PDB file of C-alpha atoms in Angstrom:
ATOM      1  CA  MET A  66     -14.171   6.738  18.262  1.00  0.00           C
ATOM      2  CA  ALA A  67     -12.976   5.546  21.523  1.00  0.00           C
ATOM      3  CA  VAL A  68      -9.831   6.784  23.121  1.00  0.00           C
ATOM      4  CA  GLY A  69      -7.304   3.608  23.956  1.00  0.00           C
ATOM      5  CA  HIS A  70      -8.786   0.989  21.444  1.00  0.00           C
ATOM      6  CA  ASP A  71      -6.159  -0.583  19.331  1.00  0.00           C
ATOM      7  CA  ILE A  72      -4.576   1.100  17.369  1.00  0.00           C
ATOM      8  CA  THR A  73      -3.669  -1.387  14.601  1.00  0.00           C
ATOM      9  CA  LEU A  74      -7.462  -1.323  13.547  1.00  0.00           C
ATOM     10  CA  ASN A  75      -6.152   1.824  11.517  1.00  0.00           C
ATOM     11  CA  TYR A  76      -4.429  -0.508   9.272  1.00  0.00           C
ATOM     12  CA  PHE A  77      -6.988  -3.211   8.666  1.00  0.00           C
ATOM     13  CA  PHE A  78     -10.243  -0.778   7.848  1.00  0.00           C
ATOM     14  CA  SER A  79      -9.266   0.976   4.253  1.00  0.00           C
ATOM     15  CA  HIS A  80     -12.190   3.301   5.150  1.00  0.00           C
ATOM     16  CA  THR A  81     -10.049   5.055   7.810  1.00  0.00           C
ATOM     17  CA  ARG A  82      -7.689   5.623   5.050  1.00  0.00           C
ATOM     18  CA  ALA A  83      -9.976   6.969   2.590  1.00  0.00           C
ATOM     19  CA  ASP A  84      -8.249  10.587   2.014  1.00  0.00           C
ATOM     20  CA  SER A  85      -5.008   8.549   1.907  1.00  0.00           C
ATOM     21  CA  ILE A  86      -6.580   6.163  -0.876  1.00  0.00           C
ATOM     22  CA  LEU A  87      -7.897   9.615  -3.072  1.00  0.00           C
ATOM     23  CA  ALA A  88      -4.626  11.735  -2.863  1.00  0.00           C
ATOM     24  CA  GLY A  89      -2.413   8.724  -4.221  1.00  0.00           C
ATOM     25  CA  CYS A  90      -5.512   8.287  -7.022  1.00  0.00           C
ATOM     26  CA  ALA A  91      -5.069  12.258  -7.572  1.00  0.00           C
ATOM     27  CA  LEU A  92      -1.311  11.474  -7.832  1.00  0.00           C
ATOM     28  CA  ALA A  93      -1.711   9.404 -10.576  1.00  0.00           C
ATOM     29  CA  LEU A  94      -3.902  10.307 -12.577  1.00  0.00           C
ATOM     30  CA  PHE A  95      -4.508  14.508 -11.881  1.00  0.00           C
ATOM     31  CA  LYS A  96      -1.712  16.731 -12.958  1.00  0.00           C
ATOM     32  CA  ASN A  97       0.737  13.915 -12.715  1.00  0.00           C
ATOM     33  CA  PRO A  98       4.513  15.045 -13.036  1.00  0.00           C
ATOM     34  CA  VAL A  99       5.771  12.094 -14.776  1.00  0.00           C
ATOM     35  CA  LEU A 100       3.270  11.797 -17.164  1.00  0.00           C
ATOM     36  CA  ASP A 101       1.624  15.309 -17.613  1.00  0.00           C
ATOM     37  CA  ALA A 102       3.149  17.970 -19.502  1.00  0.00           C
ATOM     38  CA  ASP A 103       1.539  20.199 -17.584  1.00  0.00           C
ATOM     39  CA  GLY A 104       2.157  18.114 -14.099  1.00  0.00           C
ATOM     40  CA  TRP A 105       2.823  20.008 -10.939  1.00  0.00           C
ATOM     41  CA  ARG A 106       6.254  20.000  -9.960  1.00  0.00           C
ATOM     42  CA  PRO A 107       6.696  21.001  -6.472  1.00  0.00           C
ATOM     43  CA  SER A 108       9.515  23.269  -5.649  1.00  0.00           C
ATOM     44  CA  ILE A 109      12.175  23.045  -2.761  1.00  0.00           C
ATOM     45  CA  TRP A 110      10.033  25.071  -0.401  1.00  0.00           C
ATOM     46  CA  GLN A 111       7.248  23.022  -0.710  1.00  0.00           C
ATOM     47  CA  PHE A 112       9.249  19.485  -0.838  1.00  0.00           C
ATOM     48  CA  GLY A 113       9.917  21.003   2.764  1.00  0.00           C
ATOM     49  CA  LEU A 114       6.281  21.860   3.812  1.00  0.00           C
ATOM     50  CA  GLY A 115       5.581  18.248   2.951  1.00  0.00           C
ATOM     51  CA  LEU A 116       8.281  17.188   5.011  1.00  0.00           C
ATOM     52  CA  ALA A 117       7.450  18.961   8.012  1.00  0.00           C
ATOM     53  CA  LEU A 118       3.897  18.041   7.461  1.00  0.00           C
ATOM     54  CA  ILE A 119       4.364  14.558   7.879  1.00  0.00           C
ATOM     55  CA  LEU A 120       7.029  14.875  10.724  1.00  0.00           C
ATOM     56  CA  GLY A 121       4.737  17.681  12.097  1.00  0.00           C
ATOM     57  CA  ALA A 122       1.811  15.035  12.159  1.00  0.00           C
ATOM     58  CA  ALA A 123       4.264  12.103  13.626  1.00  0.00           C
ATOM     59  CA  LEU A 124       5.050  14.305  16.569  1.00  0.00           C
ATOM     60  CA  VAL A 125       1.883  15.481  17.697  1.00  0.00           C
ATOM     61  CA  ARG A 126       1.195  13.337  20.741  1.00  0.00           C
ATOM     62  CA  ASN A 127      -2.834  13.912  21.469  1.00  0.00           C
ATOM     63  CA  PRO A 128      -4.647  10.672  21.142  1.00  0.00           C
ATOM     64  CA  ILE A 129      -7.473  12.395  19.244  1.00  0.00           C
ATOM     65  CA  PHE A 130      -5.440  13.771  16.828  1.00  0.00           C
ATOM     66  CA  ALA A 131      -3.310  11.041  15.872  1.00  0.00           C
ATOM     67  CA  GLU A 132      -6.552   8.687  15.468  1.00  0.00           C
ATOM     68  CA  VAL A 133      -8.963  11.832  13.453  1.00  0.00           C
ATOM     69  CA  PHE A 134      -5.915  14.092  11.615  1.00  0.00           C
ATOM     70  CA  ARG A 135      -2.721  12.664  11.275  1.00  0.00           C
ATOM     71  CA  TYR A 136      -3.307  10.754   8.609  1.00  0.00           C
ATOM     72  CA  THR A 137      -4.839  13.084   6.464  1.00  0.00           C
ATOM     73  CA  VAL A 138      -2.323  15.766   7.467  1.00  0.00           C
ATOM     74  CA  GLN A 139       0.362  12.685   6.450  1.00  0.00           C
ATOM     75  CA  GLY A 140      -1.092  12.167   3.228  1.00  0.00           C
ATOM     76  CA  VAL A 141      -0.871  15.981   2.040  1.00  0.00           C
ATOM     77  CA  GLY A 142       2.674  15.566   3.416  1.00  0.00           C
ATOM     78  CA  LEU A 143       3.678  12.569   1.449  1.00  0.00           C
ATOM     79  CA  TYR A 144       1.250  13.904  -1.541  1.00  0.00           C
ATOM     80  CA  ILE A 145       3.762  16.878  -2.005  1.00  0.00           C
ATOM     81  CA  VAL A 146       6.782  15.059  -1.036  1.00  0.00           C
ATOM     82  CA  PHE A 147       5.807  12.266  -3.691  1.00  0.00           C
ATOM     83  CA  ALA A 148       5.197  15.183  -6.566  1.00  0.00           C
ATOM     84  CA  PHE A 149       8.255  16.486  -5.598  1.00  0.00           C
ATOM     85  CA  ILE A 150      10.505  13.291  -6.012  1.00  0.00           C
ATOM     86  CA  LEU A 151       8.809  11.266  -9.367  1.00  0.00           C
ATOM     87  CA  THR A 152       9.477  15.138 -11.267  1.00  0.00           C
ATOM     88  CA  PRO A 153      11.897  14.167 -13.881  1.00  0.00           C
ATOM     89  CA  ASN A 154      15.546  15.469 -14.000  1.00  0.00           C
ATOM     90  CA  ARG A 155      15.352  15.839  -9.880  1.00  0.00           C
ATOM     91  CA  VAL A 156      18.591  14.277  -7.839  1.00  0.00           C
ATOM     92  CA  THR A 157      16.248  11.273  -7.587  1.00  0.00           C
ATOM     93  CA  SER A 158      15.794  10.658 -10.957  1.00  0.00           C
ATOM     94  CA  PRO A 159      18.530   8.185 -11.605  1.00  0.00           C
ATOM     95  CA  VAL A 160      17.692   6.381  -8.632  1.00  0.00           C
ATOM     96  CA  LEU A 161      13.893   5.463  -9.140  1.00  0.00           C
ATOM     97  CA  LEU A 162      15.166   4.207 -12.926  1.00  0.00           C
ATOM     98  CA  MET A 163      17.624   1.692 -11.297  1.00  0.00           C
ATOM     99  CA  PRO A 164      15.995  -1.608 -12.279  1.00  0.00           C
ATOM    100  CA  TRP A 165      15.279  -3.503  -8.942  1.00  0.00           C
ATOM    101  CA  LEU A 166      13.446  -0.212  -7.809  1.00  0.00           C
ATOM    102  CA  GLN A 167      10.924  -0.408 -10.675  1.00  0.00           C
ATOM    103  CA  TRP A 168      10.426  -3.963 -10.068  1.00  0.00           C
ATOM    104  CA  ILE A 169       9.796  -3.102  -6.035  1.00  0.00           C
ATOM    105  CA  GLY A 170       7.452  -0.525  -7.526  1.00  0.00           C
ATOM    106  CA  ARG A 171       5.569  -3.057  -9.621  1.00  0.00           C
ATOM    107  CA  VAL A 172       5.351  -5.401  -7.548  1.00  0.00           C
ATOM    108  CA  SER A 173       4.461  -3.284  -4.565  1.00  0.00           C
ATOM    109  CA  TYR A 174       0.979  -3.440  -4.810  1.00  0.00           C
ATOM    110  CA  SER A 175       1.629  -7.298  -3.629  1.00  0.00           C
ATOM    111  CA  VAL A 176       4.095  -6.390  -0.803  1.00  0.00           C
ATOM    112  CA  TYR A 177       1.496  -4.229   0.864  1.00  0.00           C
ATOM    113  CA  LEU A 178      -1.507  -7.090   0.511  1.00  0.00           C
ATOM    114  CA  PHE A 179       1.051  -9.492   1.870  1.00  0.00           C
ATOM    115  CA  GLN A 180       3.704  -8.375   4.233  1.00  0.00           C
ATOM    116  CA  ILE A 181       1.447  -8.485   7.358  1.00  0.00           C
ATOM    117  CA  ILE A 182       0.283 -12.222   6.571  1.00  0.00           C
ATOM    118  CA  ALA A 183       4.160 -12.700   5.899  1.00  0.00           C
ATOM    119  CA  ILE A 184       5.059 -11.309   9.467  1.00  0.00           C
ATOM    120  CA  LYS A 185       2.666 -13.086  10.968  1.00  0.00           C
ATOM    121  CA  LEU A 186       3.707 -16.307   9.534  1.00  0.00           C
ATOM    122  CA  ALA A 187       7.313 -16.052   9.859  1.00  0.00           C
ATOM    123  CA  GLU A 188       6.608 -15.606  14.112  1.00  0.00           C
ATOM    124  CA  ARG A 189       4.098 -18.152  14.038  1.00  0.00           C
ATOM    125  CA  PHE A 190       7.368 -21.055  12.529  1.00  0.00           C
ATOM    126  CA  PHE A 191      10.118 -19.068  13.960  1.00  0.00           C
ATOM    127  CA  PRO A 192       8.350 -18.090  17.996  1.00  0.00           C
ATOM    128  CA  GLY A 193      10.687 -16.333  20.075  1.00  0.00           C
ATOM    129  CA  GLN A 194      13.540 -15.100  17.324  1.00  0.00           C
ATOM    130  CA  HIS A 195      14.861 -11.871  17.416  1.00  0.00           C
ATOM    131  CA  PHE A 196      12.615  -9.253  15.638  1.00  0.00           C
ATOM    132  CA  ILE A 197      15.496  -8.987  12.775  1.00  0.00           C
ATOM    133  CA  VAL A 198      15.303 -12.668  11.961  1.00  0.00           C
ATOM    134  CA  ILE A 199      11.257 -12.360  11.519  1.00  0.00           C
ATOM    135  CA  ALA A 200      11.615  -9.293   9.468  1.00  0.00           C
ATOM    136  CA  PHE A 201      14.030 -11.084   7.141  1.00  0.00           C
ATOM    137  CA  VAL A 202      12.162 -13.849   6.621  1.00  0.00           C
ATOM    138  CA  ALA A 203       8.434 -11.962   6.166  1.00  0.00           C
ATOM    139  CA  ALA A 204      10.489  -9.332   3.379  1.00  0.00           C
ATOM    140  CA  GLY A 205      12.428 -12.755   2.127  1.00  0.00           C
ATOM    141  CA  LEU A 206       8.393 -14.715   2.351  1.00  0.00           C
ATOM    142  CA  THR A 207       6.562 -11.314   0.758  1.00  0.00           C
ATOM    143  CA  LEU A 208       9.143 -10.848  -2.097  1.00  0.00           C
ATOM    144  CA  VAL A 209       8.527 -14.091  -2.921  1.00  0.00           C
ATOM    145  CA  TYR A 210       5.023 -13.696  -3.340  1.00  0.00           C
ATOM    146  CA  ALA A 211       4.998 -11.085  -4.448  1.00  0.00           C
ATOM    147  CA  TRP A 212       7.418 -12.427  -7.509  1.00  0.00           C
ATOM    148  CA  ILE A 213       4.864 -14.871  -7.836  1.00  0.00           C
ATOM    149  CA  MET A 214       1.717 -12.822  -8.375  1.00  0.00           C
ATOM    150  CA  ASN A 215       3.611 -10.628 -10.604  1.00  0.00           C
ATOM    151  CA  ILE A 216       4.313 -13.987 -13.318  1.00  0.00           C
ATOM    152  CA  GLY A 217       1.184 -16.123 -12.423  1.00  0.00           C
ATOM    153  CA  VAL A 218      -0.931 -13.272 -12.321  1.00  0.00           C
ATOM    154  CA  GLU A 219      -0.170  -9.288 -13.190  1.00  0.00           C
ATOM    155  CA  LYS A 220       2.094 -10.497 -16.043  1.00  0.00           C
ATOM    156  CA  PRO A 221      -0.724 -12.692 -17.515  1.00  0.00           C
ATOM    157  CA  LEU A 222      -3.675 -10.726 -17.466  1.00  0.00           C
ATOM    158  CA  TYR A 223      -1.632  -7.162 -18.104  1.00  0.00           C
ATOM    159  CA  ARG A 224      -1.215  -9.535 -22.032  1.00  0.00           C
ATOM    160  CA  PHE A 225      -4.620 -10.545 -22.218  1.00  0.00           C
ATOM    161  CA  ARG A 226      -5.584  -6.720 -21.487  1.00  0.00           C
ATOM    162  CA  LYS A 227      -2.992  -5.991 -24.334  1.00  0.00           C
ATOM    163  CA  SER A 228      -5.038  -8.304 -26.229  1.00  0.00           C
ATOM    164  CA  ARG A 229      -8.155  -7.340 -26.332  1.00  0.00           C
ATOM    165  CA  GLU A 230      -7.296  -3.899 -27.148  1.00  0.00           C
ATOM    166  CA  ALA A 231      -5.422  -5.146 -30.033  1.00  0.00           C
ATOM    167  CA  ASN A 232      -8.489  -6.778 -31.115  1.00  0.00           C
ATOM    168  CA  HIS A 233     -10.429  -3.940 -30.542  1.00  0.00           C
ATOM    169  CA  GLN A 234      -8.649  -1.550 -32.127  1.00  0.00           C
ATOM    170  CA  SER A 235      -9.087  -4.486 -35.384  1.00  0.00           C
ATOM    171  CA  ARG A 236     -12.143  -4.260 -35.147  1.00  0.00           C
ATOM    172  CA  LEU A 237     -13.005  -0.743 -34.907  1.00  0.00           C
ATOM    173  CA  ALA A 238     -10.844  -0.292 -37.573  1.00  0.00           C
ATOM    174  CA  THR A 239     -12.850  -2.964 -40.203  1.00  0.00           C
ATOM    175  CA  THR A 240     -16.089  -1.601 -38.927  1.00  0.00           C
ATOM    176  CA  GLN A 241     -14.470   2.096 -40.164  1.00  0.00           C
ATOM    177  CA  PHE A 242     -13.312   0.884 -43.384  1.00  0.00           C
ATOM    178  CA  ALA A 243     -16.959  -0.857 -44.192  1.00  0.00           C
ATOM    179  CA  ALA A 244     -18.557   2.417 -43.090  1.00  0.00           C
ATOM    180  CA  GLU A 245     -16.589   4.113 -45.739  1.00  0.00           C
ATOM    181  CA  ASN A 246     -16.863   1.864 -48.559  1.00  0.00           C
ATOM    182  CA  GLN A 247     -20.876   1.656 -48.126  1.00  0.00           C
ATOM    183  CA  LEU A 248     -20.702   5.303 -48.308  1.00  0.00           C
ATOM    184  CA  ARG A 249     -18.956   5.293 -51.766  1.00  0.00           C
TER     185      ARG A 249
END
């Protein structure tokens, strides 16, 4: 690692964030506080620890730490904070159940993929504008893109998957029925 290199490279190279990707997958699939009855539900002191990890990692100014360990420490902290926030019947539950916030959650991957492109487009078509103007234009472009992807790609693929699952269940039931009748 070269100290002093462009830190924005961390944004573009997913291999530098593999630990955070794995932590997100683990939260979604293992002991999920929302989906699993035995899911991990952090206590308030663990939530505080998660916040301390996030803030502490951001405060360390050592460039080696910043490029090697910061994102891992912040990922652990975010894992704890998200598990706490997602736990049902917390103060956060009514907020997370707001329809517009659930929509943002559904399109968040498209937002993640398009945000930098939208910022660059806004900067290109509105050169010299204040960063607030750029931010609002980029946010608008990003949300429109996410909506189009949701309507044009995600929902049709979801319906296709559901129809394939229904067809598979139907064939499975027919095969099972035929096998049972052959045994009689």
